[in-house]
mmCIF file of C-alpha atoms and ligand atoms in Angstrom:
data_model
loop_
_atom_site.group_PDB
_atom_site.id
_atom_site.type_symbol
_atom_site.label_atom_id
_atom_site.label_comp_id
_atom_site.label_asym_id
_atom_site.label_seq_id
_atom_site.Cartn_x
_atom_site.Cartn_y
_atom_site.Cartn_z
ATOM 1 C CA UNK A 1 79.116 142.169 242.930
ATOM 2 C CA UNK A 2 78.381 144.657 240.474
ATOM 3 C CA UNK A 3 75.013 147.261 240.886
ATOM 4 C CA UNK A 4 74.021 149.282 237.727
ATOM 5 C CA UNK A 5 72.405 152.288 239.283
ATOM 6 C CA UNK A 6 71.277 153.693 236.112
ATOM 7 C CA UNK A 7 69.066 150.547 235.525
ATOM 8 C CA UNK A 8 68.400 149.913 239.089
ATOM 9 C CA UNK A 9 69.996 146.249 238.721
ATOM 10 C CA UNK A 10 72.768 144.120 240.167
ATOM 11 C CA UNK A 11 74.390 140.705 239.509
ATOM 12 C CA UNK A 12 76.594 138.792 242.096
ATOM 13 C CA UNK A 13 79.906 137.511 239.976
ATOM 14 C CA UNK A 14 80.054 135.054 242.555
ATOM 15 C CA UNK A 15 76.846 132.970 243.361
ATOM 16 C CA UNK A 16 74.940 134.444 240.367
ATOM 17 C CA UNK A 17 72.241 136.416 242.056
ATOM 18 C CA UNK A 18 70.600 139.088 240.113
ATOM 19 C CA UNK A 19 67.617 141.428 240.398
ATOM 20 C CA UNK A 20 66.592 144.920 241.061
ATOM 21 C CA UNK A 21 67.194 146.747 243.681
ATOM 22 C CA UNK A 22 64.062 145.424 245.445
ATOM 23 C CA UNK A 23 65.669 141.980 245.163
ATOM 24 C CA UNK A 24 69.071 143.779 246.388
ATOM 25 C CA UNK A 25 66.915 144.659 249.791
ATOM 26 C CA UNK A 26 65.040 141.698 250.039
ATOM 27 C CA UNK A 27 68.189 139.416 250.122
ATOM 28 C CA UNK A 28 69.860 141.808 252.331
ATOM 29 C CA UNK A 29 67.157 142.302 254.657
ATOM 30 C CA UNK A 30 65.667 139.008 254.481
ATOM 31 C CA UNK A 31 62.139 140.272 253.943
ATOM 32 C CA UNK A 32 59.882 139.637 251.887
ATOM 33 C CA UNK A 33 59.359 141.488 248.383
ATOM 34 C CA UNK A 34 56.387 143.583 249.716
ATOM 35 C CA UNK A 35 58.541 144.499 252.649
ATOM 36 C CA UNK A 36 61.677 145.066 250.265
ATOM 37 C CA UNK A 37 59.510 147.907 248.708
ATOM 38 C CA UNK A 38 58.161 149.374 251.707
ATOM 39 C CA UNK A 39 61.776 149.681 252.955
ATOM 40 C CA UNK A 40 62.900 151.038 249.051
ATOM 41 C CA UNK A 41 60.452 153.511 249.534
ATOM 42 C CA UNK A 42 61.458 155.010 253.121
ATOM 43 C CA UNK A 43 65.125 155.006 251.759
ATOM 44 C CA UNK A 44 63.997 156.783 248.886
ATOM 45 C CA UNK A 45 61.910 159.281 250.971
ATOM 46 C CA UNK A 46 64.670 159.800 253.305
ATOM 47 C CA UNK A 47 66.957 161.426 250.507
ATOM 48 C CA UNK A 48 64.082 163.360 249.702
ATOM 49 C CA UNK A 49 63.446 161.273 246.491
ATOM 50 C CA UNK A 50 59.506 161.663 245.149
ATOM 51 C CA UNK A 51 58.072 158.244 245.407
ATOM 52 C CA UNK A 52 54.925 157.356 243.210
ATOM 53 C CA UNK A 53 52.820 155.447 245.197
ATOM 54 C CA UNK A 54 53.369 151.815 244.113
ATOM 55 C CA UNK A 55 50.585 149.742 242.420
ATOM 56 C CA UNK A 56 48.805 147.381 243.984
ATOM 57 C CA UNK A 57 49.600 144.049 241.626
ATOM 58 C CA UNK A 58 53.742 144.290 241.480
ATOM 59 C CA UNK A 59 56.396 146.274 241.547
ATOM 60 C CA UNK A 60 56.377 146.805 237.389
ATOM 61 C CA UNK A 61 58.081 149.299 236.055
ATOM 62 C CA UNK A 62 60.102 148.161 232.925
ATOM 63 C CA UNK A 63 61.604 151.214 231.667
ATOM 64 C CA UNK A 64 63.066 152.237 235.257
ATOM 65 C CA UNK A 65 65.005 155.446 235.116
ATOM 66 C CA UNK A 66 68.277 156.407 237.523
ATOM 67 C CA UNK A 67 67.278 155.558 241.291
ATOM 68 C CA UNK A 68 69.496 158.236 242.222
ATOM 69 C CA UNK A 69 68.371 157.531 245.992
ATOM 70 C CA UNK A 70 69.487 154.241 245.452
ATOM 71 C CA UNK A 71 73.636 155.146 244.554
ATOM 72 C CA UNK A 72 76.311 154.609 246.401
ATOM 73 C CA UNK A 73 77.008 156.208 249.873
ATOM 74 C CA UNK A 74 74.151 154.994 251.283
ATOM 75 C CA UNK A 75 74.836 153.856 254.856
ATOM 76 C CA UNK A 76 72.514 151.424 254.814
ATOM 77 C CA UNK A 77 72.806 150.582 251.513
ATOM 78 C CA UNK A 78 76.212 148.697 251.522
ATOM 79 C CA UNK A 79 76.247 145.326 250.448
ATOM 80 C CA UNK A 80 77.556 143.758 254.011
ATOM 81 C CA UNK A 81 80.358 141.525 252.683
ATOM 82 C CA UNK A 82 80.971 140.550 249.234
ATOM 83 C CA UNK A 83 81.352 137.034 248.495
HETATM 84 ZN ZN1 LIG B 101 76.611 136.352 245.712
#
């Protein structure tokens, strides 16, 4: 699986699953998408990242900058198992 941090996107080589990293936590938590932000957002928080409070109506934000929060060396940010 591949994660572009600098976009804030990954893509599975294997079964084709793609999305930001909202997606990323969603599938790996098995929540749902408003849940998969709320969770973003504490991770974020926790590495002292400053998180604009999201909009009501979607997670949009096109032109995404680094998620620096969001790298590698996250405990609980590794992908359990690649397939
Ligand atoms: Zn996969």
């Amino acid at each position: 699986m591949r994660v572009n941090a600098e976009k804030g996107v990954f893509y599975c080589h294997s079964c084709g699953a793609a999305g930001t990293a909202i997606h990323l936590i969603k599938l790996m938590e098995g929540c749902d998408f408003a849940d998969a932000e709320r969770r973003a957002e504490s991770i974020l928080r926790e590495r002292g990242v400053d998180v604009p409070s999201r909009s009501r109506g979607g997670y949009q934000r096109p032109g995404v900058s680094a998620q620096p929060g969001l790298r590698a060396g996250g405990r609980r940010y590794v992908p359990p198992g690649r397939r």
